Short mmCIF file of C-alpha atoms in Angstrom, two decimals:
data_model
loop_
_atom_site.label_atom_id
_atom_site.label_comp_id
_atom_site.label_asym_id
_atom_site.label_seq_id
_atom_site.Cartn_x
_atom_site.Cartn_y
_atom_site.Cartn_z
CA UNK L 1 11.06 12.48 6.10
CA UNK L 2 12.28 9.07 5.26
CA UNK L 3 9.58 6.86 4.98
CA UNK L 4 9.77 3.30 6.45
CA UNK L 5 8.50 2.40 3.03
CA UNK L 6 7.74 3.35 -0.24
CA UNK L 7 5.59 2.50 -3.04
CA UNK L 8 5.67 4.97 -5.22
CA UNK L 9 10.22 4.60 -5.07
CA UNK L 10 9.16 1.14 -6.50
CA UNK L 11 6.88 2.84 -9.72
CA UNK L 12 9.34 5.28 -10.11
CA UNK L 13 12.20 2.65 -10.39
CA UNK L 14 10.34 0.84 -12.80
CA UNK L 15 8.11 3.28 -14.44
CA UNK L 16 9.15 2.96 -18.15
CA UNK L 17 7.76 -1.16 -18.19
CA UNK L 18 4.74 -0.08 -15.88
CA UNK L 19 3.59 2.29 -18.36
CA UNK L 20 3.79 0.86 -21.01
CA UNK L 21 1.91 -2.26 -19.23
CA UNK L 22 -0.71 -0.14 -18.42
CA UNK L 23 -1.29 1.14 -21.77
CA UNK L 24 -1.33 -2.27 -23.18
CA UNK L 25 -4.24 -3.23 -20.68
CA UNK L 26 -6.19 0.33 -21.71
CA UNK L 27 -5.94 -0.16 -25.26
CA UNK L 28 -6.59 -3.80 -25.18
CA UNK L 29 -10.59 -2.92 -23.90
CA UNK L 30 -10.45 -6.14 -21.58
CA UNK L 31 -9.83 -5.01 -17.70
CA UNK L 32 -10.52 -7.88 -15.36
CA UNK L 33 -9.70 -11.57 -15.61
CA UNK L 34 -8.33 -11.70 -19.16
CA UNK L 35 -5.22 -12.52 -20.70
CA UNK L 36 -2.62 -10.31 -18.53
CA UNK L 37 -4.11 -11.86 -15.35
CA UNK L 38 -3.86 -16.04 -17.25
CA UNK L 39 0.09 -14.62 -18.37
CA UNK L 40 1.08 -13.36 -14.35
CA UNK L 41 -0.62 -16.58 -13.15
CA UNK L 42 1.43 -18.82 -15.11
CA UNK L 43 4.66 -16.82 -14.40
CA UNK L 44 4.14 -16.45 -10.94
CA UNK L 45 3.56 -20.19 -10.34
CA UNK L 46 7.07 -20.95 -12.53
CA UNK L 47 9.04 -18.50 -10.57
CA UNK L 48 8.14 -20.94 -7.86
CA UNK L 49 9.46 -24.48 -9.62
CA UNK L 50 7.77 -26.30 -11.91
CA UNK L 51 4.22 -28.59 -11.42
CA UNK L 52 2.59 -25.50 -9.29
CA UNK L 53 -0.06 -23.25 -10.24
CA UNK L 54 -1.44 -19.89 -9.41
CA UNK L 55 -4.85 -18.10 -9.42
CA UNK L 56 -5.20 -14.12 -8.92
CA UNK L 57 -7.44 -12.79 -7.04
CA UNK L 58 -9.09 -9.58 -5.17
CA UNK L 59 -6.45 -9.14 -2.49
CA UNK L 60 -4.25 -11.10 0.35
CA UNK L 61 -7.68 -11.55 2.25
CA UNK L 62 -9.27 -13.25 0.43
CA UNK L 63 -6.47 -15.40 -0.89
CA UNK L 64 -6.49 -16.57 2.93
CA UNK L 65 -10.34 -17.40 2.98
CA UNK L 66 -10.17 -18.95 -0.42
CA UNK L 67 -7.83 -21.42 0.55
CA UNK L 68 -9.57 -22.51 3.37
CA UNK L 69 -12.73 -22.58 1.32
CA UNK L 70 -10.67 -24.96 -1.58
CA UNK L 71 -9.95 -27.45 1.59
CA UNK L 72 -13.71 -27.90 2.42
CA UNK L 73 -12.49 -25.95 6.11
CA UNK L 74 -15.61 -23.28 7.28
CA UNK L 75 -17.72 -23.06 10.41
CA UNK L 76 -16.26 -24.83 13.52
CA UNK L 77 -12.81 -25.72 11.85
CA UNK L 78 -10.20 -24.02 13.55
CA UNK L 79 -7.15 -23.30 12.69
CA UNK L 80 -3.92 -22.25 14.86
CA UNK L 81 -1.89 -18.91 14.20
CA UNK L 82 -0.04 -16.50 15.07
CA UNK L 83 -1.16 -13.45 17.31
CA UNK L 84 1.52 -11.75 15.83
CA UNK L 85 0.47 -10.64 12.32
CA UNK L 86 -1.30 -8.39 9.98
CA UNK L 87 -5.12 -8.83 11.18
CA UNK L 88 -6.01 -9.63 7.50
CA UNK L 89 -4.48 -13.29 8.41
CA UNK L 90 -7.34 -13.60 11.14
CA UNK L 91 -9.74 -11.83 9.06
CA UNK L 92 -9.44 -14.11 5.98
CA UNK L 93 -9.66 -17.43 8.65
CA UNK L 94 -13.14 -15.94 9.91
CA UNK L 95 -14.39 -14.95 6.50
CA UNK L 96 -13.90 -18.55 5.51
CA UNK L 97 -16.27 -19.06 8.71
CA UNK L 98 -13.23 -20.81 10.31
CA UNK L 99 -12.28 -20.14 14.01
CA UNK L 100 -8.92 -18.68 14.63
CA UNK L 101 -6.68 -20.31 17.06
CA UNK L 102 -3.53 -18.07 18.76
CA UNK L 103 -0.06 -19.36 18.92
CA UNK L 104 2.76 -18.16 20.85
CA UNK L 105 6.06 -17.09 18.39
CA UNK L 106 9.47 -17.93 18.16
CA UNK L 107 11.81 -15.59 20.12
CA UNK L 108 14.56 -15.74 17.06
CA UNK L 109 12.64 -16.18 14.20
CA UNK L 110 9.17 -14.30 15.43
CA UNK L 111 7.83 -16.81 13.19
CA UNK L 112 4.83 -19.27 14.75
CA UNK L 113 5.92 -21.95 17.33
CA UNK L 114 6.06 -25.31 16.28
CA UNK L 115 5.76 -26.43 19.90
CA UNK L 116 3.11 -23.81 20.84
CA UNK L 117 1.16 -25.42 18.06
CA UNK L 118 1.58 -28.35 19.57
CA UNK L 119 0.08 -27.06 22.78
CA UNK L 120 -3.47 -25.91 20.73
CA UNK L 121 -4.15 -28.90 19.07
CA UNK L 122 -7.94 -29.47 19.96
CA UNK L 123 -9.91 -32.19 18.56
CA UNK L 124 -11.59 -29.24 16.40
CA UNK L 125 -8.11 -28.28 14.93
CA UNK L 126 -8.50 -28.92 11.44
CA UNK L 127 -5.55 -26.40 9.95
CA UNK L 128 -2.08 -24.44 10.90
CA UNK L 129 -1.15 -21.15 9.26
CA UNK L 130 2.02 -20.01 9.67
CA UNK L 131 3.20 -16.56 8.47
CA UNK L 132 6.50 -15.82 7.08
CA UNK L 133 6.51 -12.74 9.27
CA UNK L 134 8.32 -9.90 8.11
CA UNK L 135 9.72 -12.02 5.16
CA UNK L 136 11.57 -14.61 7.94
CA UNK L 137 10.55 -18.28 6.82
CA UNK L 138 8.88 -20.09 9.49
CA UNK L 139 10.20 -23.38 10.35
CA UNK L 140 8.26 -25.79 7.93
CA UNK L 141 10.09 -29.03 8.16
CA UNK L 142 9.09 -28.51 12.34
CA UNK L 143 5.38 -26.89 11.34
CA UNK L 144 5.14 -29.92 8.62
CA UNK L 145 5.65 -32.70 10.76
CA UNK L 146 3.59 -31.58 13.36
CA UNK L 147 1.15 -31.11 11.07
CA UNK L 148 1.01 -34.58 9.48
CA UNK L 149 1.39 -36.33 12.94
CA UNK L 150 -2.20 -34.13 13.61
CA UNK L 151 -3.56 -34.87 10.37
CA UNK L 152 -3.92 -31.05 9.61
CA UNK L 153 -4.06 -29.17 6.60
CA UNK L 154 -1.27 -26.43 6.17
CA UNK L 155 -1.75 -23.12 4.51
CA UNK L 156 1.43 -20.85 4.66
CA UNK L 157 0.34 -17.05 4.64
CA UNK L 158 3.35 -15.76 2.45
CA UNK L 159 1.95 -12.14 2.31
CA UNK L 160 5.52 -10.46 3.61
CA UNK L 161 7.71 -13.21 2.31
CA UNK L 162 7.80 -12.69 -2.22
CA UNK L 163 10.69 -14.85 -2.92
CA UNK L 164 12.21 -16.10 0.72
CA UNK L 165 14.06 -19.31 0.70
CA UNK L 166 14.45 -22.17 3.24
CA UNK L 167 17.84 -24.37 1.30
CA UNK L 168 16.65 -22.86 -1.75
CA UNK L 169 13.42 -23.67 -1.74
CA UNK L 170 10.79 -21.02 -1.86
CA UNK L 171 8.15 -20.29 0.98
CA UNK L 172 5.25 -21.33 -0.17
CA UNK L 173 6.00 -24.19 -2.24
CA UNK L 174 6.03 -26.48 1.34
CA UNK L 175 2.51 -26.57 1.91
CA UNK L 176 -0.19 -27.49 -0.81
CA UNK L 177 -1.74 -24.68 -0.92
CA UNK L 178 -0.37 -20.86 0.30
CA UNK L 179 -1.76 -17.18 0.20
CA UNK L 180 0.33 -14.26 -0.92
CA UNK L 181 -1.48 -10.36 -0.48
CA UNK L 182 0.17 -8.22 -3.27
CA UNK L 183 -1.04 -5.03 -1.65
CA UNK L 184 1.50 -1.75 -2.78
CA UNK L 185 3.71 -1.95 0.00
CA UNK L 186 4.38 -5.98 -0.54
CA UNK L 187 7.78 -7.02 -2.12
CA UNK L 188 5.76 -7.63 -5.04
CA UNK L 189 2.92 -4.88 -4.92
CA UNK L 190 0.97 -3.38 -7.25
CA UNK L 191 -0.49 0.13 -7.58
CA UNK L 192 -4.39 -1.67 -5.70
CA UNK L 193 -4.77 -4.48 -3.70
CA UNK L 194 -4.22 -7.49 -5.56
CA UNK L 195 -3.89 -11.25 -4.28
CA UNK L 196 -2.78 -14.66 -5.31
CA UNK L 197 -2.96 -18.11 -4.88
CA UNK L 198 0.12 -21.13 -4.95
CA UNK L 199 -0.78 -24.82 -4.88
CA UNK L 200 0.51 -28.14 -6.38
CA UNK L 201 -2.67 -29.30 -7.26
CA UNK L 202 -4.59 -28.25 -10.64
CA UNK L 203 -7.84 -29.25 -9.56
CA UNK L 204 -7.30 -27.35 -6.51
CA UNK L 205 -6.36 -24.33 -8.87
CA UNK L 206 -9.43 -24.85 -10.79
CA UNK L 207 -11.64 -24.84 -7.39
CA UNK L 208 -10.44 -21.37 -6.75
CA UNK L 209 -11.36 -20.65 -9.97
CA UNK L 210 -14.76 -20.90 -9.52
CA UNK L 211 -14.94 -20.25 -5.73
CA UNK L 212 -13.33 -16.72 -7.02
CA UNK L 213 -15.95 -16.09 -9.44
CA UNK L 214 -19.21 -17.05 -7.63
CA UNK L 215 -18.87 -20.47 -7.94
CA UNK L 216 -19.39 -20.44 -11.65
CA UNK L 217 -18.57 -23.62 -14.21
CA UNK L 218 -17.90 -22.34 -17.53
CA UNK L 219 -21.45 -22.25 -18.79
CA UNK L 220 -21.83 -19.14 -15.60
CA UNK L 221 -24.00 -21.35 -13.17
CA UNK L 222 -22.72 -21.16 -9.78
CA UNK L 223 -22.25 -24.98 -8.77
CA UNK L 224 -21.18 -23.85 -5.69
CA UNK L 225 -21.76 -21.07 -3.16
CA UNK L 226 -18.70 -18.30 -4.11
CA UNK L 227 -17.13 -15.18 -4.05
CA UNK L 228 -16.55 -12.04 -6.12
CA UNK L 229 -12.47 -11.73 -5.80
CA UNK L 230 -11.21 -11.21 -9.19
CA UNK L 231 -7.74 -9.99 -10.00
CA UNK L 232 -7.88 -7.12 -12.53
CA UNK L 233 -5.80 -6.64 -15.55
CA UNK L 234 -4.37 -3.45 -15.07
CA UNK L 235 -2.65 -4.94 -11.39
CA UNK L 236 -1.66 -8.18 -13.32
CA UNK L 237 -0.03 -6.53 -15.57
CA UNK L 238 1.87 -4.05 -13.14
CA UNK L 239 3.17 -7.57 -10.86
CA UNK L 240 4.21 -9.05 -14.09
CA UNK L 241 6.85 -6.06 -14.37
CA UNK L 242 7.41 -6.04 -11.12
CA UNK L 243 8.12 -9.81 -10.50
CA UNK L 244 10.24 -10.00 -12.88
CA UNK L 245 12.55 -7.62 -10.87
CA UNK L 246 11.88 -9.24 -7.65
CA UNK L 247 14.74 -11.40 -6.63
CA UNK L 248 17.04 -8.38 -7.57
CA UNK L 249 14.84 -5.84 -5.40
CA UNK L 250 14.88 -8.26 -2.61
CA UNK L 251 19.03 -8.53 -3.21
CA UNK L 252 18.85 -5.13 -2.34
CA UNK L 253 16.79 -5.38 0.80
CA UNK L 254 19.01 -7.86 2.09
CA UNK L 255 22.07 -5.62 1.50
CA UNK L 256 20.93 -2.55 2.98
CA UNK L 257 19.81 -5.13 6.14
CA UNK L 258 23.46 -6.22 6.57
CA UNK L 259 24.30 -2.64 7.02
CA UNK L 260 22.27 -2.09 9.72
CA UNK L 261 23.20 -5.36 11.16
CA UNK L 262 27.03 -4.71 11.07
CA UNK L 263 26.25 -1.17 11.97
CA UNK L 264 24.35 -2.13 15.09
CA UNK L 265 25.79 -5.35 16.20
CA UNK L 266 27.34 -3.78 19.16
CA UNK L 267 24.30 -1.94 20.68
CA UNK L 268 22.07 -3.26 23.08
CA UNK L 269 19.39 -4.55 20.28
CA UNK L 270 18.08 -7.04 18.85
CA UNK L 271 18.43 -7.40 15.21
CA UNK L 272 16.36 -9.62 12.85
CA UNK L 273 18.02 -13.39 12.81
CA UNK L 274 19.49 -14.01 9.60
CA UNK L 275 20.61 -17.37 9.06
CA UNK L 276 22.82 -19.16 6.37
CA UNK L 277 20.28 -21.43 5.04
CA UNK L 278 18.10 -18.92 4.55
CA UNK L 279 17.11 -16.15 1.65
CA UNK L 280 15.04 -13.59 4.17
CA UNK L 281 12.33 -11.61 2.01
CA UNK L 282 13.32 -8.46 4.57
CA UNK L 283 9.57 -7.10 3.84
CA UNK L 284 10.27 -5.04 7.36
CA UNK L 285 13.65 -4.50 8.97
CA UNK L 286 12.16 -5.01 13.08
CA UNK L 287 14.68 -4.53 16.08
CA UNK L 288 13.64 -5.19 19.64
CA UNK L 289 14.78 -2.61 22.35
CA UNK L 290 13.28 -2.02 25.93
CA UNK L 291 13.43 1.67 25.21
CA UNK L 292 12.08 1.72 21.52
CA UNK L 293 9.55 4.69 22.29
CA UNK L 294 12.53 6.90 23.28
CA UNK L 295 14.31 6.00 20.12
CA UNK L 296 11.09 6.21 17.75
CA UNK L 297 10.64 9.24 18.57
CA UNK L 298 14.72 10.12 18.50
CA UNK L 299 14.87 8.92 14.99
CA UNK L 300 11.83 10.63 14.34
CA UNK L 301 12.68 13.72 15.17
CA UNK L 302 16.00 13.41 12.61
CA UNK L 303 13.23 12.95 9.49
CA UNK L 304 13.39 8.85 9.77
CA UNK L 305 9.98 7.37 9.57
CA UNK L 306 10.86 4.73 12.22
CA UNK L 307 7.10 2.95 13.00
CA UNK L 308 5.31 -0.31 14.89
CA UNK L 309 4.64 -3.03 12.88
CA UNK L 310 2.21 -3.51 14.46
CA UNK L 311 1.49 -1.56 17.69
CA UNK L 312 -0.81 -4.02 18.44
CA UNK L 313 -1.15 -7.77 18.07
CA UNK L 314 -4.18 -9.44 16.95
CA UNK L 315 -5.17 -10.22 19.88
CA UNK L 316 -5.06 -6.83 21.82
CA UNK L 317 -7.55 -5.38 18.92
CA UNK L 318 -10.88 -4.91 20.77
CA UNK L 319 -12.14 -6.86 18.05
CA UNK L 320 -10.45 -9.19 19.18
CA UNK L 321 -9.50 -9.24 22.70
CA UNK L 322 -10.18 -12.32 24.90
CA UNK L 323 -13.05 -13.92 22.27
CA UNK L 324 -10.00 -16.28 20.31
CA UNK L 325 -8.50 -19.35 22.47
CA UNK L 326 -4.89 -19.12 22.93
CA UNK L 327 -4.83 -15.38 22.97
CA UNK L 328 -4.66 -15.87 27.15
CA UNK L 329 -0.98 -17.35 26.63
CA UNK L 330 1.28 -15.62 24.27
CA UNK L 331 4.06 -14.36 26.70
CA UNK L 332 6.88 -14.15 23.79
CA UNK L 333 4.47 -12.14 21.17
CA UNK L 334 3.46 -9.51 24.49
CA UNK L 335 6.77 -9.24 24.99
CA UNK L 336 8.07 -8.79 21.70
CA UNK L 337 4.72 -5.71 21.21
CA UNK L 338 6.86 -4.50 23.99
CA UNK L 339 10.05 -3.46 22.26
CA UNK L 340 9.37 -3.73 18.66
CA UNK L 341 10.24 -1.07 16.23
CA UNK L 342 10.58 -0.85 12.29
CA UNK L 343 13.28 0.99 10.76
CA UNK L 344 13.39 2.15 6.75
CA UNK L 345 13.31 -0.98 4.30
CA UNK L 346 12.80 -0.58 0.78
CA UNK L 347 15.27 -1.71 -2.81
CA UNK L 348 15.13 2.54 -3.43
CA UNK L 349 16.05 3.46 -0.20
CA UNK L 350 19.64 5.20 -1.30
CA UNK L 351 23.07 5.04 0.60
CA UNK L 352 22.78 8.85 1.81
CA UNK L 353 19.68 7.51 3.68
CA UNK L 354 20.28 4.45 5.02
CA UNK L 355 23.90 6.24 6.77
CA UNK L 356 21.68 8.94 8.18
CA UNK L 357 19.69 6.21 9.65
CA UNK L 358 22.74 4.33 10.94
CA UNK L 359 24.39 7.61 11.93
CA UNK L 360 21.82 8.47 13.97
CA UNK L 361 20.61 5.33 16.05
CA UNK L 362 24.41 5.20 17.04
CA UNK L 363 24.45 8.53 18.06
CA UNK L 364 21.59 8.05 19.94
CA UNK L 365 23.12 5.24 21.86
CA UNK L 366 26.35 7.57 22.49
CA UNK L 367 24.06 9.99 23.80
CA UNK L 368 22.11 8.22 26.12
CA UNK L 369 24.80 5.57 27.50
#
C-alpha cells in the first residue's frame, strides 16, 4: 500500500544527521529545555527573516492556546475560524478558555473567508485565526485589513504550511504572533509531538516563556498562572536536521503536485489552486470530485492509500455540533466535506509511485466515462 503519507520515508531519508542528533542529546544528560531546544529556536525564527523569535513547546495545541494566552485573550473572547481544519485549531482556542467562532472558506483557496469574517464580527470578537490549510496561504493582506479595521488580534495557525510563501514572504511572519504543530506527519515533524511559537515581539517571546513553564520568572516562582508545554531536546534536535532540509523537501512536494496537476487537468476534478505568487507548503495534495467515495475506494483497491482529510469538519464532531456560532452557515466547507479526497504527498514518495497513482485515477475515469 502506498501511504498518503509517511514519516518514517522522512527518518529514513535523513537518518545519518538524525542519529547522530540523537546521540548528541543522550550523551549530553540534558533532555528537555536545554541547549538543542535555545539552538532550533533561534534557527527556526531566522529561517523566517530577521527581528522574529521562536519558543518550543509541547505540541501544535498548545502553541494555539499559548498564543492566545500571550495576548491577554481567555474566557468570553472569541475568536473567528475556520470549520474546516484539524480540531486541534478549535481545541487550542477553548483551552485558552476562548470561544471559537466558525467561518465559511474560500472555494479556491479553502483557506478562511475574509468576507465571511466579516459577517461574524460580534462585539465579543476579540481575534481571527486563519489556517494555511493544507499548506495554501490564506489571504492575509484581505484577513489583515479586516482585522485592523475590527481592532482584532491575528494569530495565523501555520501547522500545515512549514515554509509557504505569499511574494516571498513566509506565512507566519504577517501576523505578530503564529502557531506551528510539528507533529511527525508535518513538513517539518519530528519523531513526538513537538510545537512552536513565531512572533516579532521579544517580550512576547519571553511571555511564552514563562506561560510554557508554569508561569515561572527565573528564580522558579510562578508570577503568573501557566502551563507545562515544554519542547524536549531529543525533538529539537531531530527539527533542527530536518529544517534544515525543508525548503528542498517542500521543492519536492511541489513537483510531484504539478504532476498530478498536468496529469489530471483534463478530468472532471478539482485540483488544489496554485498560484504564481505563491510558494504552496503542499502538506496534503486534496481534489474535489462528486464521486470521490467511488474513486477512494478505486484507488484503494490498486494499493494507493487515498484518505479524507478530514471526513468531518469541526463542526459536524458531536463535540461539536450546533454549540459554536457560525457553524449554522458554512455552505462552501459542507460542500467541499462533500467531495474531498487526499491523494499520496510526501518529498520520498518515488516516480514508480506517483505514475501508478496517476495511471490509475485516469484509468478510472476511462472506465467509468
Amino acid at each position: 500500500m502506498i501511504p498518503f503519507g509517511d514519516p518514517s520515508a522522512s527518518y529514513q531519508a535523513h537518518k545519518s544527521e538524525i542519529d547522530q542528533a540523537i546521540k548528541r542529546v543522550l550523551d549530553s544528560g540534558w533532555y528537555v529545555l536545554g541547549t538543542e531546544v535555545d539552538a532550533f529556536e533561534k534557527e527556526f525564527a531566522s529561517f523566517h527573516g530577521k527581528d522574529f523569535h521562536a519558543v518550543g513547546v509541547a505540541n501544535g495545541t498548545d502553541a494555539i492556546a499559548l498564543c492566545l494566552r500571550s495576548l491577554g485573550l481567555g474566557t468570553g473572547d472569541e475568536v473567528i475560524t475556520p470549520s474546516h481544519t484539524a480540531v486541534a485549531t478549535v481545541a487550542g482556542i477553548e483551552q485558552a478558555g476562548c470561544t471559537p467562532v466558525f467561518a465559511d472558506i474560500d472555494p479556491n483557496t479553502r483557506c478562511i473567508d475574509p468576507k465571511s469574517i466579516e459577517e461574524r464580527v460580534s462585539t465579543n470578537t476579540r481575534a481571527v485565526m486563519p489556517v494555511h490549510i493544507y499548506g495554501q496561504p490564506a489571504e492575509m493582506h484581505r484577513i489583515l485589513e479586516s482585522a485592523k479595521a475590527h481592532n482584532l488580534a491575528v494569530v495565523e495557525d501555520c501547522s500545515q504550511a512549514h515554509g509557504a510563501e505569499i511574494n516571498g514572504q513566509k506565512v507566519g511572519t504577517f501576523a505578530d504572533i503564529s502557531a506551528y504543530s510539528c507533529y511527525p506527519t508535518k513538513n517539518l515533524g519530528g519523531t513526538g509531538d513537538g510545537g512552536v511559537i513565531l512572533c516579532r515581539s521579544k517580550e512576547f517571546a519571553e511571555k511564552i516563556k514563562s506561560l510554557r513553564q508554569y508561569g515561572w520568572n527565573e528564580a522558579r516562582e510562578s508570577i503568573i498562572p501557566g502551563f507545562n508545554s515544554r519542547l524536549d531536546e531529543l525533538q529539537a534536535a531531530i527539527l533542527r536536521v530536518k529544517l534544515q532540509h525543508l525548503a528542498d523537501d517542500n521543492a519536492k512536494r511541489r513537483a510531484i503536485a504539478l504532476r498530478y496537476n498536468q496529469a489530471f487537468q483534463d478530468l472532471p476534478i478539482t485540483l488544489p489552486a496554485l498560484s504564481e505568487n505563491e510558494l504552496h507548503a503542499m502538506h496534503l495534495y486534496v481534489i474535489e470530485y462528486d464521486r470521490r467515495n467511488e474513486l477512494m475506494e478505486h484507488l484503494r483497491s490498486h494499493q494507493i492509500g487515498a484518505s479524507l482529510h478530514y471526513p468531518l469538519a469541526v463542526h459536524q464532531h458531536p463535540a461539536y455540533a450546533k454549540r459554536i456560532r457560525g457553524g449554522e452557515n458554512l455552505q462552501v466547507t459542507n460542500q467541499f466535506y462533500q467531495r474531498n479526497l487526499t491523494l499520496p504527498m510526501y518529498p520520498e514518495l518515488s516516480n514508480v509511485a506517483v505514475e501508478h497513482i496517476i495511471s490509475t485515477v485516469q484509468n478510472w475515469f476511462r472506465e467509468k466515462n
